[in-house]
Amino acid sequence: MAVFDYVCIGYLSPFTMGYIIVKKRILSGMRPSGKLHLGHAEGVLSNWVKLQDEYECYYEVADFHSLTTDYQDTSGVKNNIKEMVIDWLSCGLDPDKCCMFVQSDVSQHAQLHLLLSMIVPLSWLERCPTYKEQLQQLKDRDISTYGFLGYPVLQAADILLYQADAVPVGEDQLPHLELTREIVRRFNFIYKPSKQVFLEPRSLLTHCPKLPGIDGRKMSKSYNNCIYISDSPEIITKKIKKMITDPARIKINDPGHPDICSVYGLHKVYTSSSSLLEDLTGECKQGEIGCVACKKKLTEAILTKMEPIYKKRKEVEKYPIQSILKKSGEKAREIAYSTMEEVKKIMRI
Ligand code: TRP
Ligand code: SF4
């Protein structure tokens, strides 16, 4: 799909003697919640890494966004950013291919957020499904704040500042993209720019395999059931050993029910060949494989997949993370600055 997603200016350049290819631009972001788990690696990062070669990519550490829910205790923010960026790099994001920057290093995010907040009707934000859900779920803190309500406006500002053509996101973020498109239409309707500065971004829906955590619930930091990208082979082996399997399997030859077993849930993602997975399904159902052996196979499959990540991490630990982010921040700021200049002209301020 995306291989053809270029704007190809069809003439031969006398300098390069080739076609000039302008890559389309994408932007995506993640809130810095610290170290990332296998769900992030399989769902988001593997996709971001692929996109680096096909698009001009901007990957943002959305620290302003994390303040919307975690404004009370900000002591961990800096360290969370560092841990997350080390995981990004270990999984193959390459600062020479993409621009990874910290949102709060680019003050234009705050400026555009403010200007857009003038034109976004309250009702659009109040009916946003993610807003309603989070209000229900995060009962342990007070998020009935102005900033939290404006979360999707801040996200729209991220996307529009870079005039991104497309945004790779999981399904849960689709309402925010729809809202971004609505904001673009409203902006154009109100200010009638002679030349449009904002594009309506498309979503590049990412397939995120659902990874069970070691307790069978969805893998999530808040459940404390994660296998982290930074976990050593020993820790991963230990965590898998502890996993609960099908309770019906007491004796080794009791027939099992893979569909209710979280070890199997992970096998579905990590056991690469479908015939191996089929064999395993049959062996479990017929009581021909014990859970200990099955877990051993899973451990091997995960560690094989992790091998290049471990190798890369050794290198990455020597990288000057701060200066990588600083350099990328400068590039991001240049684009953000020129967008803001255009926006101000259009709004006559
Ligand atoms: N809201 C996104 C999430 O929680 C993170 C994010 C912030 C983002 N800014 C973005 C995603 C811009 C895509 C584009 O996952
Ligand atoms: Fe789960 Fe594997 Fe045991 Fe079957 S054999 S119950 S899939 S751990």
mmCIF file of C-alpha atoms in Angstrom, residues 36-321:
data_model
loop_
_atom_site.group_PDB
_atom_site.id
_atom_site.type_symbol
_atom_site.label_atom_id
_atom_site.label_comp_id
_atom_site.label_asym_id
_atom_site.label_seq_id
_atom_site.Cartn_x
_atom_site.Cartn_y
_atom_site.Cartn_z
ATOM 1 C CA LEU A 36 7.337 0.199 26.917
ATOM 2 C CA HIS A 37 6.037 -3.364 26.771
ATOM 3 C CA LEU A 38 5.766 -6.015 24.072
ATOM 4 C CA GLY A 39 2.328 -4.737 23.063
ATOM 5 C CA HIS A 40 3.913 -1.414 22.059
ATOM 6 C CA ALA A 41 6.701 -3.206 20.193
ATOM 7 C CA GLU A 42 4.373 -5.448 18.195
ATOM 8 C CA GLY A 43 1.539 -3.006 17.673
ATOM 9 C CA VAL A 44 2.996 0.449 17.253
ATOM 10 C CA LEU A 45 6.764 0.444 16.937
ATOM 11 C CA SER A 46 7.105 -2.289 14.322
ATOM 12 C CA ASN A 47 4.780 -0.220 12.159
ATOM 13 C CA TRP A 48 6.583 3.068 12.809
ATOM 14 C CA VAL A 49 9.873 1.429 11.857
ATOM 15 C CA LYS A 50 8.468 0.256 8.521
ATOM 16 C CA LEU A 51 7.001 3.678 7.778
ATOM 17 C CA GLN A 52 10.382 5.393 8.199
ATOM 18 C CA ASP A 53 11.454 4.275 4.745
ATOM 19 C CA GLU A 54 8.237 5.136 2.990
ATOM 20 C CA TYR A 55 7.311 8.500 4.487
ATOM 21 C CA GLU A 56 8.831 11.609 5.945
ATOM 22 C CA CYS A 57 8.155 10.710 9.569
ATOM 23 C CA TYR A 58 7.693 12.816 12.670
ATOM 24 C CA TYR A 59 7.427 10.887 15.921
ATOM 25 C CA GLU A 60 6.532 12.919 18.929
ATOM 26 C CA VAL A 61 7.055 12.342 22.628
ATOM 27 C CA ALA A 62 3.744 13.814 23.743
ATOM 28 C CA ASP A 63 4.702 15.100 27.180
ATOM 29 C CA PHE A 64 2.072 17.875 27.198
ATOM 30 C CA HIS A 65 -0.516 15.163 26.620
ATOM 31 C CA SER A 66 0.675 13.157 29.597
ATOM 32 C CA LEU A 67 0.228 16.249 31.774
ATOM 33 C CA THR A 68 -3.494 16.254 31.009
ATOM 34 C CA THR A 69 -3.980 13.230 33.238
ATOM 35 C CA ASP A 70 -0.791 13.217 35.325
ATOM 36 C CA TYR A 71 -0.387 16.851 36.278
ATOM 37 C CA GLN A 72 -0.151 16.157 40.009
ATOM 38 C CA ASP A 73 3.090 14.257 40.091
ATOM 39 C CA THR A 74 5.493 15.331 37.383
ATOM 40 C CA SER A 75 8.634 14.042 39.050
ATOM 41 C CA GLY A 76 9.030 11.131 36.642
ATOM 42 C CA VAL A 77 8.475 12.909 33.330
ATOM 43 C CA LYS A 78 12.122 13.409 32.323
ATOM 44 C CA ASN A 79 13.089 9.851 33.138
ATOM 45 C CA ASN A 80 9.985 8.481 31.410
ATOM 46 C CA ILE A 81 10.938 10.333 28.240
ATOM 47 C CA LYS A 82 14.447 8.917 28.319
ATOM 48 C CA GLU A 83 13.277 5.336 28.922
ATOM 49 C CA MET A 84 10.716 5.554 26.170
ATOM 50 C CA VAL A 85 13.109 6.997 23.612
ATOM 51 C CA ILE A 86 15.687 4.286 24.415
ATOM 52 C CA ASP A 87 12.962 1.714 23.691
ATOM 53 C CA TRP A 88 12.063 3.478 20.420
ATOM 54 C CA LEU A 89 15.672 3.405 19.288
ATOM 55 C CA SER A 90 16.206 -0.192 20.401
ATOM 56 C CA CYS A 91 13.224 -1.291 18.357
ATOM 57 C CA GLY A 92 14.704 0.299 15.250
ATOM 58 C CA LEU A 93 13.591 3.908 14.992
ATOM 59 C CA ASP A 94 16.504 5.646 13.358
ATOM 60 C CA PRO A 95 17.135 9.351 14.047
ATOM 61 C CA ASP A 96 18.766 9.626 10.608
ATOM 62 C CA LYS A 97 15.542 8.488 8.965
ATOM 63 C CA CYS A 98 12.870 10.074 11.127
ATOM 64 C CA CYS A 99 12.468 13.131 13.289
ATOM 65 C CA MET A 100 11.774 12.156 16.893
ATOM 66 C CA PHE A 101 11.178 15.130 19.081
ATOM 67 C CA VAL A 102 9.716 16.177 22.407
ATOM 68 C CA GLN A 103 6.457 18.118 22.174
ATOM 69 C CA SER A 104 7.361 20.616 24.897
ATOM 70 C CA ASP A 105 10.584 21.507 23.023
ATOM 71 C CA VAL A 106 8.403 23.010 20.293
ATOM 72 C CA SER A 107 6.438 25.853 21.848
ATOM 73 C CA GLN A 108 4.289 26.221 18.717
ATOM 74 C CA HIS A 109 2.261 23.212 19.940
ATOM 75 C CA ALA A 110 1.005 25.333 22.802
ATOM 76 C CA GLN A 111 0.362 28.311 20.520
ATOM 77 C CA LEU A 112 -1.629 26.411 17.938
ATOM 78 C CA HIS A 113 -3.518 24.580 20.665
ATOM 79 C CA LEU A 114 -4.569 27.931 22.063
ATOM 80 C CA LEU A 115 -5.683 29.343 18.730
ATOM 81 C CA LEU A 116 -7.620 26.226 17.815
ATOM 82 C CA SER A 117 -9.271 26.173 21.224
ATOM 83 C CA MET A 118 -10.951 29.462 20.281
ATOM 84 C CA ILE A 119 -12.908 27.834 17.462
ATOM 85 C CA VAL A 120 -13.659 24.348 18.796
ATOM 86 C CA PRO A 121 -17.179 24.088 20.206
ATOM 87 C CA LEU A 122 -17.342 22.595 23.686
ATOM 88 C CA SER A 123 -19.933 20.076 22.551
ATOM 89 C CA TRP A 124 -17.452 18.446 20.131
ATOM 90 C CA LEU A 125 -15.120 17.734 23.033
ATOM 91 C CA GLU A 126 -17.756 16.701 25.539
ATOM 92 C CA ARG A 127 -19.180 14.076 23.215
ATOM 93 C CA CYS A 128 -15.790 12.591 22.366
ATOM 94 C CA PRO A 129 -15.900 8.894 23.340
ATOM 95 C CA THR A 130 -12.341 8.839 24.726
ATOM 96 C CA TYR A 131 -13.184 11.755 27.010
ATOM 97 C CA LYS A 132 -16.286 10.065 28.376
ATOM 98 C CA GLU A 133 -14.500 6.744 28.850
ATOM 99 C CA GLN A 134 -11.504 8.215 30.646
ATOM 100 C CA LEU A 135 -13.696 10.235 32.988
ATOM 101 C CA GLN A 136 -15.311 6.939 33.987
ATOM 102 C CA GLN A 137 -12.084 4.966 34.244
ATOM 103 C CA LEU A 138 -9.671 7.342 35.939
ATOM 104 C CA LYS A 139 -11.696 7.731 39.095
ATOM 105 C CA ASP A 140 -8.575 7.895 41.251
ATOM 106 C CA ARG A 141 -7.706 11.434 40.082
ATOM 107 C CA ASP A 142 -9.446 14.638 39.270
ATOM 108 C CA ILE A 143 -9.413 15.114 35.534
ATOM 109 C CA SER A 144 -12.411 17.384 35.317
ATOM 110 C CA THR A 145 -10.030 20.032 34.039
ATOM 111 C CA TYR A 146 -9.915 22.415 31.126
ATOM 112 C CA GLY A 147 -6.678 20.807 29.908
ATOM 113 C CA PHE A 148 -8.047 17.293 29.863
ATOM 114 C CA LEU A 149 -11.161 18.290 27.961
ATOM 115 C CA GLY A 150 -8.872 19.891 25.381
ATOM 116 C CA TYR A 151 -6.774 16.754 24.860
ATOM 117 C CA PRO A 152 -7.993 16.179 21.285
ATOM 118 C CA VAL A 153 -7.418 19.855 20.389
ATOM 119 C CA LEU A 154 -3.812 19.472 21.499
ATOM 120 C CA GLN A 155 -3.562 16.366 19.340
ATOM 121 C CA ALA A 156 -5.070 18.200 16.363
ATOM 122 C CA ALA A 157 -2.452 20.932 16.862
ATOM 123 C CA ASP A 158 0.290 18.258 16.738
ATOM 124 C CA ILE A 159 -0.955 16.905 13.454
ATOM 125 C CA LEU A 160 -1.729 20.224 11.790
ATOM 126 C CA LEU A 161 1.507 21.979 12.767
ATOM 127 C CA TYR A 162 3.421 19.548 10.576
ATOM 128 C CA GLN A 163 0.744 19.471 7.891
ATOM 129 C CA ALA A 164 0.807 15.699 8.084
ATOM 130 C CA ASP A 165 -0.870 13.844 5.237
ATOM 131 C CA ALA A 166 -1.489 10.775 7.346
ATOM 132 C CA VAL A 167 -1.434 9.651 10.942
ATOM 133 C CA PRO A 168 -0.704 6.058 11.933
ATOM 134 C CA VAL A 169 -2.933 5.245 14.886
ATOM 135 C CA GLY A 170 -4.786 2.429 16.556
ATOM 136 C CA GLU A 171 -8.554 2.248 16.416
ATOM 137 C CA ASP A 172 -8.991 3.981 19.776
ATOM 138 C CA GLN A 173 -7.581 7.206 18.330
ATOM 139 C CA LEU A 174 -9.933 7.449 15.336
ATOM 140 C CA PRO A 175 -12.339 9.863 17.058
ATOM 141 C CA HIS A 176 -9.432 12.269 17.571
ATOM 142 C CA LEU A 177 -8.584 12.147 13.893
ATOM 143 C CA GLU A 178 -12.168 12.775 12.904
ATOM 144 C CA LEU A 179 -12.182 15.748 15.231
ATOM 145 C CA THR A 180 -8.973 17.028 13.645
ATOM 146 C CA ARG A 181 -10.644 16.918 10.230
ATOM 147 C CA GLU A 182 -13.665 18.756 11.623
ATOM 148 C CA ILE A 183 -11.394 21.414 13.069
ATOM 149 C CA VAL A 184 -9.724 21.880 9.673
ATOM 150 C CA ARG A 185 -13.114 22.375 8.020
ATOM 151 C CA ARG A 186 -14.235 24.836 10.657
ATOM 152 C CA PHE A 187 -10.983 26.780 10.458
ATOM 153 C CA ASN A 188 -11.329 27.054 6.677
ATOM 154 C CA PHE A 189 -14.991 28.000 6.950
ATOM 155 C CA ILE A 190 -14.332 30.764 9.453
ATOM 156 C CA TYR A 191 -11.114 32.280 8.073
ATOM 157 C CA LYS A 192 -11.489 31.407 4.383
ATOM 158 C CA PRO A 193 -7.761 31.285 3.677
ATOM 159 C CA SER A 194 -6.794 32.058 0.075
ATOM 160 C CA LYS A 195 -4.246 29.239 0.319
ATOM 161 C CA GLN A 196 -5.041 26.384 2.652
ATOM 162 C CA VAL A 197 -2.527 25.826 5.383
ATOM 163 C CA PHE A 198 -4.201 22.802 6.950
ATOM 164 C CA LEU A 199 -4.781 19.477 5.253
ATOM 165 C CA GLU A 200 -7.434 17.053 6.415
ATOM 166 C CA PRO A 201 -5.249 14.169 7.601
ATOM 167 C CA ARG A 202 -6.040 10.567 6.820
ATOM 168 C CA SER A 203 -5.620 7.777 9.305
ATOM 169 C CA LEU A 204 -3.286 4.890 8.626
ATOM 170 C CA LEU A 205 -5.029 2.358 10.777
ATOM 171 C CA THR A 206 -2.495 0.140 12.499
ATOM 172 C CA HIS A 207 -3.376 -3.418 13.245
ATOM 173 C CA CYS A 208 -2.517 -3.896 16.904
ATOM 174 C CA PRO A 209 -2.527 -7.533 17.939
ATOM 175 C CA LYS A 210 -4.101 -7.871 21.371
ATOM 176 C CA LEU A 211 -1.381 -9.124 23.667
ATOM 177 C CA PRO A 212 -2.410 -10.722 26.909
ATOM 178 C CA GLY A 213 -0.322 -9.846 29.932
ATOM 179 C CA ILE A 214 1.134 -12.485 32.225
ATOM 180 C CA ASP A 215 -2.102 -12.588 34.251
ATOM 181 C CA GLY A 216 -4.349 -13.081 31.212
ATOM 182 C CA ARG A 217 -5.768 -9.555 31.161
ATOM 183 C CA LYS A 218 -4.757 -7.130 28.423
ATOM 184 C CA MET A 219 -1.060 -6.247 28.752
ATOM 185 C CA SER A 220 -0.982 -2.874 30.467
ATOM 186 C CA LYS A 221 1.281 -1.021 32.844
ATOM 187 C CA SER A 222 -1.630 -0.243 35.130
ATOM 188 C CA TYR A 223 -2.302 -3.977 35.638
ATOM 189 C CA ASN A 224 1.337 -4.633 36.436
ATOM 190 C CA ASN A 225 1.287 -7.630 34.086
ATOM 191 C CA CYS A 226 3.752 -6.589 31.385
ATOM 192 C CA ILE A 227 6.724 -8.085 29.719
ATOM 193 C CA TYR A 228 8.856 -5.046 28.972
ATOM 194 C CA ILE A 229 11.030 -4.456 25.940
ATOM 195 C CA SER A 230 13.873 -3.765 28.364
ATOM 196 C CA ASP A 231 13.386 -6.991 30.375
ATOM 197 C CA SER A 232 16.438 -9.251 30.258
ATOM 198 C CA PRO A 233 16.118 -12.817 28.884
ATOM 199 C CA GLU A 234 16.227 -14.107 32.471
ATOM 200 C CA ILE A 235 13.350 -11.885 33.559
ATOM 201 C CA ILE A 236 11.287 -12.812 30.503
ATOM 202 C CA THR A 237 11.901 -16.519 31.182
ATOM 203 C CA LYS A 238 10.838 -16.083 34.808
ATOM 204 C CA LYS A 239 7.710 -14.093 33.930
ATOM 205 C CA ILE A 240 6.575 -16.718 31.422
ATOM 206 C CA LYS A 241 7.203 -19.522 33.887
ATOM 207 C CA LYS A 242 4.833 -17.808 36.327
ATOM 208 C CA MET A 243 1.993 -17.430 33.820
ATOM 209 C CA ILE A 244 -1.315 -19.077 34.615
ATOM 210 C CA THR A 245 -2.509 -21.533 31.975
ATOM 211 C CA ASP A 246 -5.746 -23.440 31.421
ATOM 212 C CA PRO A 247 -6.848 -24.499 34.936
ATOM 213 C CA ALA A 248 -8.396 -27.692 33.485
ATOM 214 C CA ARG A 249 -4.927 -29.052 32.859
ATOM 215 C CA ILE A 250 -3.885 -30.724 36.061
ATOM 216 C CA LYS A 251 -2.229 -33.839 34.681
ATOM 217 C CA ILE A 252 0.098 -33.505 31.731
ATOM 218 C CA ASN A 253 -2.252 -35.399 29.409
ATOM 219 C CA ASP A 254 -5.448 -33.551 30.358
ATOM 220 C CA PRO A 255 -6.960 -31.992 27.225
ATOM 221 C CA GLY A 256 -6.426 -28.223 27.156
ATOM 222 C CA HIS A 257 -8.326 -25.203 25.871
ATOM 223 C CA PRO A 258 -5.817 -22.938 24.161
ATOM 224 C CA ASP A 259 -8.367 -20.208 23.537
ATOM 225 C CA ILE A 260 -8.617 -19.387 27.219
ATOM 226 C CA CYS A 261 -4.881 -19.611 27.839
ATOM 227 C CA SER A 262 -2.753 -16.465 27.839
ATOM 228 C CA VAL A 263 0.407 -18.406 26.969
ATOM 229 C CA TYR A 264 -1.392 -19.381 23.791
ATOM 230 C CA GLY A 265 -2.437 -15.746 23.261
ATOM 231 C CA LEU A 266 1.238 -14.831 23.137
ATOM 232 C CA HIS A 267 2.079 -17.821 20.931
ATOM 233 C CA LYS A 268 -0.394 -16.450 18.385
ATOM 234 C CA VAL A 269 1.786 -13.367 18.017
ATOM 235 C CA TYR A 270 5.244 -14.859 18.444
ATOM 236 C CA THR A 271 5.077 -18.311 16.864
ATOM 237 C CA SER A 272 5.884 -17.252 13.372
ATOM 238 C CA SER A 273 4.656 -20.116 11.229
ATOM 239 C CA SER A 274 0.984 -20.951 11.128
ATOM 240 C CA SER A 275 1.705 -24.665 10.802
ATOM 241 C CA LEU A 276 3.722 -24.629 14.038
ATOM 242 C CA LEU A 277 0.852 -22.835 15.729
ATOM 243 C CA GLU A 278 -1.626 -25.356 14.352
ATOM 244 C CA ASP A 279 0.500 -28.234 15.651
ATOM 245 C CA LEU A 280 0.625 -26.607 19.061
ATOM 246 C CA THR A 281 -3.134 -26.090 19.130
ATOM 247 C CA GLY A 282 -3.714 -29.769 18.368
ATOM 248 C CA GLU A 283 -1.147 -30.963 20.879
ATOM 249 C CA CYS A 284 -2.670 -28.822 23.631
ATOM 250 C CA LYS A 285 -6.228 -29.914 22.864
ATOM 251 C CA GLN A 286 -5.220 -33.571 22.862
ATOM 252 C CA GLY A 287 -3.059 -33.312 25.948
ATOM 253 C CA GLU A 288 0.076 -34.177 24.004
ATOM 254 C CA ILE A 289 2.158 -31.277 25.241
ATOM 255 C CA GLY A 290 2.661 -30.139 28.819
ATOM 256 C CA CYS A 291 2.345 -26.491 29.797
ATOM 257 C CA VAL A 292 5.969 -26.368 30.895
ATOM 258 C CA ALA A 293 7.170 -27.434 27.445
ATOM 259 C CA CYS A 294 4.693 -25.094 25.793
ATOM 260 C CA LYS A 295 5.989 -22.159 27.830
ATOM 261 C CA LYS A 296 9.544 -23.079 26.934
ATOM 262 C CA LYS A 297 8.656 -22.856 23.255
ATOM 263 C CA LEU A 298 7.056 -19.468 23.831
ATOM 264 C CA THR A 299 10.108 -18.189 25.682
ATOM 265 C CA GLU A 300 12.326 -19.289 22.793
ATOM 266 C CA ALA A 301 10.065 -17.614 20.235
ATOM 267 C CA ILE A 302 9.981 -14.317 22.156
ATOM 268 C CA LEU A 303 13.711 -14.300 22.810
ATOM 269 C CA THR A 304 14.446 -14.980 19.142
ATOM 270 C CA LYS A 305 12.316 -11.997 18.193
ATOM 271 C CA MET A 306 14.002 -9.880 20.863
ATOM 272 C CA GLU A 307 17.553 -10.734 19.834
ATOM 273 C CA PRO A 308 18.076 -7.786 17.443
ATOM 274 C CA ILE A 309 16.436 -5.471 19.991
ATOM 275 C CA TYR A 310 18.848 -6.555 22.736
ATOM 276 C CA LYS A 311 21.744 -6.071 20.370
ATOM 277 C CA LYS A 312 20.594 -2.608 19.374
ATOM 278 C CA ARG A 313 19.985 -1.593 22.993
ATOM 279 C CA LYS A 314 23.658 -2.194 23.813
ATOM 280 C CA GLU A 315 24.531 0.363 21.122
ATOM 281 C CA VAL A 316 21.743 2.737 22.055
ATOM 282 C CA GLU A 317 22.848 2.916 25.679
ATOM 283 C CA LYS A 318 25.909 4.778 24.396
ATOM 284 C CA TYR A 319 23.893 7.243 22.289
ATOM 285 C CA PRO A 320 23.696 10.885 23.345
ATOM 286 C CA ILE A 321 19.911 10.812 23.690
#
